[in-house]
Short mmCIF file of N, CA and C in Angstrom, two decimals:
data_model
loop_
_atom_site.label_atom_id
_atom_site.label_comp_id
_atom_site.label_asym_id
_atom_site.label_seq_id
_atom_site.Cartn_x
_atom_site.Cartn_y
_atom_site.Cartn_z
N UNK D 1 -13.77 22.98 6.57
CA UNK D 1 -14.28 21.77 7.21
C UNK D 1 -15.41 22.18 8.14
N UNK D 2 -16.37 21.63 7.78
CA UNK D 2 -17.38 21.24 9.13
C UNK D 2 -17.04 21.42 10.60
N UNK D 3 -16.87 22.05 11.23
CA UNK D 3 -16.48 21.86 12.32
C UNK D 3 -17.34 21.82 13.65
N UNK D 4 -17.58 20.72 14.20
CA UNK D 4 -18.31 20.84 15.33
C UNK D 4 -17.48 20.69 16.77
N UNK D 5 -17.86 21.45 17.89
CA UNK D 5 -17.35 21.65 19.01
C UNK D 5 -16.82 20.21 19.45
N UNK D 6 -17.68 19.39 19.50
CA UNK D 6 -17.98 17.83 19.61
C UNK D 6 -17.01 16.95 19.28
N UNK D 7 -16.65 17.33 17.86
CA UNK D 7 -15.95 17.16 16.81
C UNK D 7 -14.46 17.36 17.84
N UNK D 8 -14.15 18.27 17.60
CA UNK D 8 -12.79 18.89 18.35
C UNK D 8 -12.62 18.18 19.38
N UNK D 9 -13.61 17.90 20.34
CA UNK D 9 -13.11 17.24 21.74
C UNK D 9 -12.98 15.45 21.17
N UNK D 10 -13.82 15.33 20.24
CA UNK D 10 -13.20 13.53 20.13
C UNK D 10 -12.22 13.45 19.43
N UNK D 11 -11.26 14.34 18.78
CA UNK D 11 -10.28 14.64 18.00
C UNK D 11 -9.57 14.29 18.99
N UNK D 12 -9.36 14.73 19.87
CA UNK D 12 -8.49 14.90 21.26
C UNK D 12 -7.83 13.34 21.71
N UNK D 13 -8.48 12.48 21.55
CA UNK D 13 -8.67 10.97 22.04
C UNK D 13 -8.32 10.77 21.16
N UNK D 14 -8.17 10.74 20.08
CA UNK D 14 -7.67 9.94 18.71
C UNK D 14 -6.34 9.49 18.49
N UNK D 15 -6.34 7.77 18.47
CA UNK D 15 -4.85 7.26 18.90
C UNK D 15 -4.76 6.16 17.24
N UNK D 16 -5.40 6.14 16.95
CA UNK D 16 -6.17 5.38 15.67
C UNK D 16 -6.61 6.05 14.49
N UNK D 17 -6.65 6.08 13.11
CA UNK D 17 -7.18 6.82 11.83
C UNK D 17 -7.04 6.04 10.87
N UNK D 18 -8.56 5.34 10.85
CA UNK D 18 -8.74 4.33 9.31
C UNK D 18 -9.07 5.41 8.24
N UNK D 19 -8.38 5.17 7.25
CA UNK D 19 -8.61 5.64 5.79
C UNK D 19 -9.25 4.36 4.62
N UNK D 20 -10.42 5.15 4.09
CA UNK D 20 -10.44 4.14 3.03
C UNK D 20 -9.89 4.58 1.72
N UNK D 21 -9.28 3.43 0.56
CA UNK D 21 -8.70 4.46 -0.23
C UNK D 21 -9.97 5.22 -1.13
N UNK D 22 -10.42 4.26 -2.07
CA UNK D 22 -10.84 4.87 -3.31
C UNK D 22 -11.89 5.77 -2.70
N UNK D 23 -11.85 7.24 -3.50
CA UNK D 23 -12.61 8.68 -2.92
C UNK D 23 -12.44 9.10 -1.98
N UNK D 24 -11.20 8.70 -0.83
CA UNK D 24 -10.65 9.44 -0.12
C UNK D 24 -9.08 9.72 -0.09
N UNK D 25 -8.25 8.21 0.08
CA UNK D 25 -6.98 8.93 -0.45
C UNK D 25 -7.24 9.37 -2.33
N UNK D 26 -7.55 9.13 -2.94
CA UNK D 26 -7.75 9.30 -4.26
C UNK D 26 -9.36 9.82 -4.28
N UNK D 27 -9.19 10.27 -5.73
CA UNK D 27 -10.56 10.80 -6.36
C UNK D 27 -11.76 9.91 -6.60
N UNK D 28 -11.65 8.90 -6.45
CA UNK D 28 -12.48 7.62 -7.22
C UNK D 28 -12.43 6.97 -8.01
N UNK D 29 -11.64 8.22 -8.89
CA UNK D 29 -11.75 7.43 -10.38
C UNK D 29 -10.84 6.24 -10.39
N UNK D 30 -10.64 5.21 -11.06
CA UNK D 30 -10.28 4.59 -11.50
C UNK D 30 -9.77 4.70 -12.97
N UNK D 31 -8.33 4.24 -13.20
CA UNK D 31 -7.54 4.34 -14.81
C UNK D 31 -6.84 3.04 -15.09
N UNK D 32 -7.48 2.51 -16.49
CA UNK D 32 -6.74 1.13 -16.56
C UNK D 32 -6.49 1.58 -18.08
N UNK D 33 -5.30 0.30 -18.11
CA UNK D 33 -4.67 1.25 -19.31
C UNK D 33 -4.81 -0.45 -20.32
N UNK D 34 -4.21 -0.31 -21.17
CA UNK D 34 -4.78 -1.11 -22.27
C UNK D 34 -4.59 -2.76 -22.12
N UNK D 35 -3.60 -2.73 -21.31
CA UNK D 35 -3.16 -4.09 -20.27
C UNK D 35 -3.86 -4.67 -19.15
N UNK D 36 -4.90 -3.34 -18.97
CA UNK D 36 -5.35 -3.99 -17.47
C UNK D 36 -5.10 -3.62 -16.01
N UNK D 37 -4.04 -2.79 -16.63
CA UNK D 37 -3.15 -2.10 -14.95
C UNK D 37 -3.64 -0.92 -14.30
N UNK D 38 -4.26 -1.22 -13.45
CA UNK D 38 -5.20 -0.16 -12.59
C UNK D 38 -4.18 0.79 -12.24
N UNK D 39 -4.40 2.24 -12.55
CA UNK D 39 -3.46 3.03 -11.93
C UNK D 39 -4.40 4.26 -10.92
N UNK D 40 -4.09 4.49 -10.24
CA UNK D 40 -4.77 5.63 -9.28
C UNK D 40 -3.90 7.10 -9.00
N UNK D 41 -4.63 7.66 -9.03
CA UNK D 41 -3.75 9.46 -8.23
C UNK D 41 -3.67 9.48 -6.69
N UNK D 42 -2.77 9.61 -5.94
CA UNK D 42 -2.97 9.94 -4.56
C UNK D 42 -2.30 11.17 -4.48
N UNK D 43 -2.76 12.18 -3.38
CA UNK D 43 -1.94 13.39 -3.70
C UNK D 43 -0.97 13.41 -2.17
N UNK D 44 -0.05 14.18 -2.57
CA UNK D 44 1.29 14.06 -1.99
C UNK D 44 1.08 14.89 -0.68
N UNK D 45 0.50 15.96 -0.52
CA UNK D 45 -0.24 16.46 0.86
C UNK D 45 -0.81 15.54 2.23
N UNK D 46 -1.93 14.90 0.95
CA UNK D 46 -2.45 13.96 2.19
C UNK D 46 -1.44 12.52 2.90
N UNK D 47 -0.43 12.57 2.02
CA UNK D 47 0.72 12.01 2.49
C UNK D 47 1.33 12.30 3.47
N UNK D 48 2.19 13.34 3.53
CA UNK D 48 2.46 14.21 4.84
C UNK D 48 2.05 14.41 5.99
N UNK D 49 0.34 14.44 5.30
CA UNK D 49 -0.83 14.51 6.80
C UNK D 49 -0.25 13.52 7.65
N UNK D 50 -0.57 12.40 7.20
CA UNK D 50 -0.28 10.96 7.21
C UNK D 50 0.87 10.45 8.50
N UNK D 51 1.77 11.11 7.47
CA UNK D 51 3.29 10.73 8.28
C UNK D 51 3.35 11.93 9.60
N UNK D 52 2.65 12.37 9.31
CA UNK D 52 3.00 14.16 10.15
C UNK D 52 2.26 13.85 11.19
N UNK D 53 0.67 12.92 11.18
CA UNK D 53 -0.10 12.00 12.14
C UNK D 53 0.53 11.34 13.01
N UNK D 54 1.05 10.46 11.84
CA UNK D 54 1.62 9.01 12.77
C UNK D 54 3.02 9.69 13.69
N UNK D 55 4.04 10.83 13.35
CA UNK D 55 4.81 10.81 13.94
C UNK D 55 4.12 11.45 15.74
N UNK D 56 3.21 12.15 15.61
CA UNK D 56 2.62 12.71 16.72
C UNK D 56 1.97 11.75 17.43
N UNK D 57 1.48 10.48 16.96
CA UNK D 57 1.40 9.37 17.68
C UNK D 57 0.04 9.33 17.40
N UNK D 58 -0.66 9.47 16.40
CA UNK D 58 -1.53 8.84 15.92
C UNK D 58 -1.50 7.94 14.70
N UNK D 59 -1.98 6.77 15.02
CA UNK D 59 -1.48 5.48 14.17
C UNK D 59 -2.32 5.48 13.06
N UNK D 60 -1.45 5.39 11.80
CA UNK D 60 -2.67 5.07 10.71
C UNK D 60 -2.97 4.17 10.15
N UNK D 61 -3.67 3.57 9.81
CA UNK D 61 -4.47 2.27 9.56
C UNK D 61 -5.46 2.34 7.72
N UNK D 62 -5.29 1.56 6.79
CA UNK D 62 -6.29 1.44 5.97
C UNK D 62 -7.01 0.18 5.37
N UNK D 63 -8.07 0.16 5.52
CA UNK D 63 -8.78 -1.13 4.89
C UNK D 63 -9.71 -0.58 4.02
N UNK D 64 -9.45 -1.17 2.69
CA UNK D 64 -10.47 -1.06 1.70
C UNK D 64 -11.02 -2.03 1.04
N UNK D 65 -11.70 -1.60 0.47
CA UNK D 65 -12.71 -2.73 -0.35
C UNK D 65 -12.00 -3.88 -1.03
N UNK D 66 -11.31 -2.52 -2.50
CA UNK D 66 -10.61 -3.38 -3.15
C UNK D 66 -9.27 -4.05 -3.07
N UNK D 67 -9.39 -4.32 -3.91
CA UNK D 67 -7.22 -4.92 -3.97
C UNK D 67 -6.41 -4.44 -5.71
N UNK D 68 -5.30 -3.62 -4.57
CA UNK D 68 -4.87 -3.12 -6.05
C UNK D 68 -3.30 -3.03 -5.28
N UNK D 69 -2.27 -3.65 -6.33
CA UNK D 69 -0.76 -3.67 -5.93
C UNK D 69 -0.57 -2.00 -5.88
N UNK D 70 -1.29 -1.10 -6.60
CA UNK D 70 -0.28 -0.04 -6.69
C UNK D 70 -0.42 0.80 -4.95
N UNK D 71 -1.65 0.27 -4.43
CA UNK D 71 -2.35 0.81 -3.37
C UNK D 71 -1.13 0.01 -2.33
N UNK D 72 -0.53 -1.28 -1.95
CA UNK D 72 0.66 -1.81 -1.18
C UNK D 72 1.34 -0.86 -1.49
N UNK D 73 1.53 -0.81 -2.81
CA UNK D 73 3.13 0.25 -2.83
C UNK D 73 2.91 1.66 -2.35
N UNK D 74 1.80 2.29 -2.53
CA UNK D 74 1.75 3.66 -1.49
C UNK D 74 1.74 3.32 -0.49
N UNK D 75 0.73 2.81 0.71
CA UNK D 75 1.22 2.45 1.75
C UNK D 75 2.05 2.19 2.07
N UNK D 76 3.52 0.98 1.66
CA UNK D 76 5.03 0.98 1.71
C UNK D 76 5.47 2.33 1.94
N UNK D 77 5.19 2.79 0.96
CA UNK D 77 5.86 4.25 0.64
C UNK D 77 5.40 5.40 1.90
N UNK D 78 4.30 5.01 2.34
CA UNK D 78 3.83 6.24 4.01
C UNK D 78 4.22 4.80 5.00
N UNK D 79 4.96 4.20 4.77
CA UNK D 79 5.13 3.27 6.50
C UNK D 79 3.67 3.01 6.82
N UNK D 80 2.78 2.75 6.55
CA UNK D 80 1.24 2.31 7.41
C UNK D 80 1.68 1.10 7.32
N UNK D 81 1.66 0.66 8.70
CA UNK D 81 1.81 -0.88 8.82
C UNK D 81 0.77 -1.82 9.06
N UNK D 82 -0.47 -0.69 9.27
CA UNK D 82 -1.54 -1.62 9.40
C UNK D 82 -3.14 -1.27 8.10
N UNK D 83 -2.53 -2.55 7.17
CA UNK D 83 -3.05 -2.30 5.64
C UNK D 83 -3.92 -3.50 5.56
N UNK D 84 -5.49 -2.96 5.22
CA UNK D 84 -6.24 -4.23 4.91
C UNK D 84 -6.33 -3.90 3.43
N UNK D 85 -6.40 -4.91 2.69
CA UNK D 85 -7.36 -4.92 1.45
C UNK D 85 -8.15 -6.15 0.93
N UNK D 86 -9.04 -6.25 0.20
CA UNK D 86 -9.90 -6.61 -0.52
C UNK D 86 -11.01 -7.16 0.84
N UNK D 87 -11.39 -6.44 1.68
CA UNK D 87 -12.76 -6.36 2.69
C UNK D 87 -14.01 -5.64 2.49
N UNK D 88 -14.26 -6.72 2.23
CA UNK D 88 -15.87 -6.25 1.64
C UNK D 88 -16.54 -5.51 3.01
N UNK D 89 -16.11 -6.74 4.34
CA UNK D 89 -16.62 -6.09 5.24
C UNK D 89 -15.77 -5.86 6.37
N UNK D 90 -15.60 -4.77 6.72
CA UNK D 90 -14.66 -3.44 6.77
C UNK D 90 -14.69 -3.71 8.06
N UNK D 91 -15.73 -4.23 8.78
CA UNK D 91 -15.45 -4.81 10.59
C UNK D 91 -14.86 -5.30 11.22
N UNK D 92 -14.57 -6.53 10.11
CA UNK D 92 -13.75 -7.66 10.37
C UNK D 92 -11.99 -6.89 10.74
N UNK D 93 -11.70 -6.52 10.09
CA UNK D 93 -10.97 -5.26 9.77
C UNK D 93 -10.68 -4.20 10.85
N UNK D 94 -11.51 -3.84 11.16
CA UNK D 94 -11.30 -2.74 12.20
C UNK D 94 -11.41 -3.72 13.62
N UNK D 95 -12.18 -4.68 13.89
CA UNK D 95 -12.25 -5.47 15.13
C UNK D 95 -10.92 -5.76 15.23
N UNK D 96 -10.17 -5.92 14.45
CA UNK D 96 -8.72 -6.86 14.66
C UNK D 96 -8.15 -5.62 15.01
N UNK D 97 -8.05 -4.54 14.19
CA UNK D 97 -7.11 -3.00 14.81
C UNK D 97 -7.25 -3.08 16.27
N UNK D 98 -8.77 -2.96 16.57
CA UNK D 98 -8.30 -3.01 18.20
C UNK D 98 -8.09 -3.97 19.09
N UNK D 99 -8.27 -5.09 18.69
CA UNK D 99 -8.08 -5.78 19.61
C UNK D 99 -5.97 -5.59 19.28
N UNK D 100 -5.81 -5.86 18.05
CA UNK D 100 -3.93 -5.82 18.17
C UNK D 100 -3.57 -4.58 18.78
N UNK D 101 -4.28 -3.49 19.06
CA UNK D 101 -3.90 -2.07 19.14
C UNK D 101 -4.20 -1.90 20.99
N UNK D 102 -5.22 -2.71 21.48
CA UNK D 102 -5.55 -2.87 22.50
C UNK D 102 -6.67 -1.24 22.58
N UNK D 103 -6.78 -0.90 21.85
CA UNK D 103 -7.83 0.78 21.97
C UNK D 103 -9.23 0.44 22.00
N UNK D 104 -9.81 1.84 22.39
CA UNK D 104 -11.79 1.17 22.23
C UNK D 104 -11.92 2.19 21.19
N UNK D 105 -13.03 2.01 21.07
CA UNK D 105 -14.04 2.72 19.44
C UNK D 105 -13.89 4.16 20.00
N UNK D 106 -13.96 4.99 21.15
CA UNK D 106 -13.07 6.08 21.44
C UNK D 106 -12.16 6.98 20.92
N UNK D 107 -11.19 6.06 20.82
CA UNK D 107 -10.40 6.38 20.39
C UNK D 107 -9.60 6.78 18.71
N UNK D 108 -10.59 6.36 18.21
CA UNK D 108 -10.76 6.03 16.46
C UNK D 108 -11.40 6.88 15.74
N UNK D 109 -10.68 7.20 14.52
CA UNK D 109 -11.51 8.06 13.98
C UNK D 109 -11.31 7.01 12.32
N UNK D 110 -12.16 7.51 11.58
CA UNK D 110 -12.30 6.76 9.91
C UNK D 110 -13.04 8.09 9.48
N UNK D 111 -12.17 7.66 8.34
CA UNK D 111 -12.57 8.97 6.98
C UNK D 111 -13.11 8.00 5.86
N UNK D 112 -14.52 8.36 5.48
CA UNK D 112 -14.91 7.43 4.75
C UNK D 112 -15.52 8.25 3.49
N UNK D 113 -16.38 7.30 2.69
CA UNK D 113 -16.78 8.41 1.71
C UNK D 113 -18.20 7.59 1.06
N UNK D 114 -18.45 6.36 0.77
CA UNK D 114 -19.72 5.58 0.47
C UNK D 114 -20.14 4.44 1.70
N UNK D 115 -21.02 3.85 0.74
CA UNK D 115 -21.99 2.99 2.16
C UNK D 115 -21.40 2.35 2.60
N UNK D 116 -20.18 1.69 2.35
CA UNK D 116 -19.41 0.27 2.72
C UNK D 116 -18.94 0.46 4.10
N UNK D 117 -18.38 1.83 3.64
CA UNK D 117 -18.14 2.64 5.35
C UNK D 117 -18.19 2.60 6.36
N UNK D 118 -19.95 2.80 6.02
CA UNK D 118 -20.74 2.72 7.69
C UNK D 118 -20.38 2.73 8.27
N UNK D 119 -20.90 1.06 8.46
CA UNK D 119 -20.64 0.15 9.61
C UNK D 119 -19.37 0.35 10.00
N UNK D 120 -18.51 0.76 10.03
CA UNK D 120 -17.49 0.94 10.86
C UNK D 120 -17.45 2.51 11.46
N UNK D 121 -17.96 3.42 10.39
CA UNK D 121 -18.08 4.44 10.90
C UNK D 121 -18.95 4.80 11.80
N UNK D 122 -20.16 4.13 12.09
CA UNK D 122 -21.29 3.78 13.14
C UNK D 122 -20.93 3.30 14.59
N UNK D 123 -19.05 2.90 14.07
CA UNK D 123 -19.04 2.45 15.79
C UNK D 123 -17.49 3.06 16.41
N UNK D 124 -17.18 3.97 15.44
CA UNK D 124 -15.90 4.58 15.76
C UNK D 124 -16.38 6.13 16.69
N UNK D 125 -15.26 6.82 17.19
CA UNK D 125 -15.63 7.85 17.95
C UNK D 125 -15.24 8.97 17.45
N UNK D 126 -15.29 9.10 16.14
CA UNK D 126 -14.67 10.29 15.16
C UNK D 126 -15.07 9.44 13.74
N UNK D 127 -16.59 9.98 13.51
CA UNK D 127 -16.38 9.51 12.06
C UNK D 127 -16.44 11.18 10.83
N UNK D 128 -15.90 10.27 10.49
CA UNK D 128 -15.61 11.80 9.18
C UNK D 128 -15.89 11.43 7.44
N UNK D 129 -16.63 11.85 6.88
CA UNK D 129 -17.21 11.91 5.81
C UNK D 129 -16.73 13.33 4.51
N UNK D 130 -15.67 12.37 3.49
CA UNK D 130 -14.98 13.76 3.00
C UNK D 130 -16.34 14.20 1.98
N UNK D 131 -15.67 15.44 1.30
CA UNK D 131 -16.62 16.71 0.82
C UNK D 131 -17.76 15.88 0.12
N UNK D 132 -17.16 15.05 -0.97
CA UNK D 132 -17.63 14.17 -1.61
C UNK D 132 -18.33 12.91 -1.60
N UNK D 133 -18.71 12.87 -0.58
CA UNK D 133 -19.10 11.39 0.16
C UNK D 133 -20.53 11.44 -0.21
N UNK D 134 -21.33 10.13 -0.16
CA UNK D 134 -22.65 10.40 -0.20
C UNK D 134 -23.10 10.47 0.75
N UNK D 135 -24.29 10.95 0.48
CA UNK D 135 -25.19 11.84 1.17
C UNK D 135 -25.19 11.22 2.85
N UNK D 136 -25.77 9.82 2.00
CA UNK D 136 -25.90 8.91 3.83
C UNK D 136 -24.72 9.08 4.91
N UNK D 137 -23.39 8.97 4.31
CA UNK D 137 -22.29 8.74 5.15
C UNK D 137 -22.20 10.35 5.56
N UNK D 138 -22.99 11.19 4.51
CA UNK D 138 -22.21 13.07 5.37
C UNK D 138 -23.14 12.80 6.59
N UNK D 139 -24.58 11.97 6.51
CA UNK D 139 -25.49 12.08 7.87
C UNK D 139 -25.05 11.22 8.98
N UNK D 140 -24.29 10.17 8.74
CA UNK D 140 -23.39 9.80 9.72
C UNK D 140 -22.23 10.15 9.91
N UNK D 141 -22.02 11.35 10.07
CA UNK D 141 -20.21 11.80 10.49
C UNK D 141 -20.38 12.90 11.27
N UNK D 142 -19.41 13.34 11.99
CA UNK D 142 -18.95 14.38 13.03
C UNK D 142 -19.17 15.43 12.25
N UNK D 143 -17.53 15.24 11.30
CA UNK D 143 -17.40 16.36 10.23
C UNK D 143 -17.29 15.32 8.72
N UNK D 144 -17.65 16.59 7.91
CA UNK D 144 -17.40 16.70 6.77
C UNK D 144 -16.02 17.66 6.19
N UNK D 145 -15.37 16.90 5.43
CA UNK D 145 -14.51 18.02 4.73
C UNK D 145 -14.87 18.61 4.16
N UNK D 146 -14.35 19.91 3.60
CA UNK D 146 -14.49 20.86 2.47
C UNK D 146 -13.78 20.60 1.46
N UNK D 147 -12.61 19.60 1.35
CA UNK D 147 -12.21 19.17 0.28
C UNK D 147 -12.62 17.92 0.01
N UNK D 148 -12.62 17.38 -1.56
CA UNK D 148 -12.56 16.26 -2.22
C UNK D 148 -11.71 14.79 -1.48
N UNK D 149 -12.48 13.86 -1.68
CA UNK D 149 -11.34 12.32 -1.66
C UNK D 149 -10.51 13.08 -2.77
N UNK D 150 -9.02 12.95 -2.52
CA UNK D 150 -7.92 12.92 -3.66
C UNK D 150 -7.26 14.32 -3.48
N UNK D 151 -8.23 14.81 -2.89
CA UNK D 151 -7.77 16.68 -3.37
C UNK D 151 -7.69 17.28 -2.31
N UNK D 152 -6.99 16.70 -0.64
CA UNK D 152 -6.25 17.66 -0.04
C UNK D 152 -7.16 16.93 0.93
N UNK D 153 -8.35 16.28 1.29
CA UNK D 153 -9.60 15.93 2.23
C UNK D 153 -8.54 15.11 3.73
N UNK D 154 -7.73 14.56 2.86
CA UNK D 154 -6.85 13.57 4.24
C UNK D 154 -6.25 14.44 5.09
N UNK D 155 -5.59 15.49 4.31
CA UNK D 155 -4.56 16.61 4.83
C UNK D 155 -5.39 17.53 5.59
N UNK D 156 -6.69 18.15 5.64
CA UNK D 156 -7.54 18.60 6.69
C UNK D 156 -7.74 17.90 7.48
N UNK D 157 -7.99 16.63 7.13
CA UNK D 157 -8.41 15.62 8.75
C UNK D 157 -7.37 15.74 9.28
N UNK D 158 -6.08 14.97 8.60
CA UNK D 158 -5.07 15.03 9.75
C UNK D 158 -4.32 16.12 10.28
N UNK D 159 -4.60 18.26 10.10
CA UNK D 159 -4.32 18.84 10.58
C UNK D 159 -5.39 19.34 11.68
N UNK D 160 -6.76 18.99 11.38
CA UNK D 160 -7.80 19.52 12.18
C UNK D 160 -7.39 17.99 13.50
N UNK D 161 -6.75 16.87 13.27
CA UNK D 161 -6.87 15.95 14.84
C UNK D 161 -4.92 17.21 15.20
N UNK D 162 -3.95 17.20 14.41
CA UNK D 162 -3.19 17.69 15.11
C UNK D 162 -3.31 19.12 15.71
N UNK D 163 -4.33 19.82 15.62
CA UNK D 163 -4.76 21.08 16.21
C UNK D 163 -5.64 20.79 17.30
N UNK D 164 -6.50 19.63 17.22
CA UNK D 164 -6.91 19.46 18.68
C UNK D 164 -6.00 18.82 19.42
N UNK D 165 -5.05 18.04 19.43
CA UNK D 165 -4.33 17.51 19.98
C UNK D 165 -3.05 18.10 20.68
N UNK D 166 -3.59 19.79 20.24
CA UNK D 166 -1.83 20.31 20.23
C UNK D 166 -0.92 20.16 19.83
N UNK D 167 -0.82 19.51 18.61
CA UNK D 167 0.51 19.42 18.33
C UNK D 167 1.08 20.16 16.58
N UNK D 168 0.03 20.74 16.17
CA UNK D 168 0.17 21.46 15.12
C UNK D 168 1.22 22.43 15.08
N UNK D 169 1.08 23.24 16.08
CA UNK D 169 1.85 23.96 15.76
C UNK D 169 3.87 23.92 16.05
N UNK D 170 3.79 22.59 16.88
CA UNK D 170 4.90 22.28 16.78
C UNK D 170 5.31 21.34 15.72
N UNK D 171 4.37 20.42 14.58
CA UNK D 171 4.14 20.10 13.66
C UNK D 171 4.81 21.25 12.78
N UNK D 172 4.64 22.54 12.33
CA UNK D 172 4.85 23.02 10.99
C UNK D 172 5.77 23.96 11.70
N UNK D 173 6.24 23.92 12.90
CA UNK D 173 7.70 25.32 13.57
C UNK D 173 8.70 24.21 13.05
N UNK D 174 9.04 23.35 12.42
CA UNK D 174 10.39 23.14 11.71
C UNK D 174 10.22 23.26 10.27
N UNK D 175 9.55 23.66 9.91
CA UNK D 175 9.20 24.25 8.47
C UNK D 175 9.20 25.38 7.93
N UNK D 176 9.18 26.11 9.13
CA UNK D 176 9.11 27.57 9.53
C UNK D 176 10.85 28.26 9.68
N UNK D 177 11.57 27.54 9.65
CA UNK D 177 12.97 28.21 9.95
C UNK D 177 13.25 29.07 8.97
#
């Protein structure tokens, strides 16, 4: 990962973490099968990140573009209780996180990966742009991952905020027995 000094200290503040899905929890691709039924990959790492986040008390949050049932049922499945979908515009979206959350743009970080992004990533205080992202969104972000949307990119963000935050390493000492 990218790592900037900068980076590390707004990690620190981070009480908030929007994910968008497609090309970050997943690869991008899209798979529909002869019915019509959109199916997606999410990988089971950046899951963990996730839960391993939220238990340290950073809240996770996702709003995406599209709308896809299988995308409710992962979220179900990581407890994120705060799930947007089909937002074109992604503000609307994040304005409501804080005002229900009561936090400022400070405190927030978003992992994004195309243009839709931005604008939210333009006003958060940790924006992050995985490996794969275009070009524009790597020139608006803190850091960049070294991994792919789909392929481990969530699971660096959310160990690089629990290492600034201190809490990594009490994070993986019950894993360690």
């Amino acid at each position: 990962m990218n790592l900037l000094n900068k980076a590390y200290l707004r990690a620190k503040k981070i009480k908030l973490i929007i994910f968008d899905v497609d090309g970050v929890l997943t690869d991008g691709g899209l798979f529909f099968s002869d019915e019509g039924i959109e199916l997606k990959r999410f990988n089971s790492l950046d899951g963990l990140g996730i839960k391993l986040l939220n238990e340290y008390g950073v809240e996770p949050a996702i709003i995406s573009a599209r709308k896809s049932p299988n995308v409710a049922h992962r979220m179900n499945n990581l407890k994120i209780k705060h799930f947007y979908q089909g937002q074109s515009d992604k503000l609307i979206a994040y304005n409501d996180l804080l005002e229900k959350l009561s936090l400022n743009a400070d405190q927030v970080a978003y992992v994004g990966d195309d243009i839709i992004d931005l604008p939210v990533m333009r006003q958060v205080g940790l924006p992050i742009a995985v490996a794969n992202a275009h070009d524009l969104v790597k020139e608006n972000a803190c850091i960049i991952t070294d991994k792919k949307g789909g392929h481990g990119a969530v699971r660096e963000v959310c160990d690089f905020i629990l290492k600034a935050q201190d809490n990594y390493e009490t994070a993986m000492a019950k894993y360690l027995v």
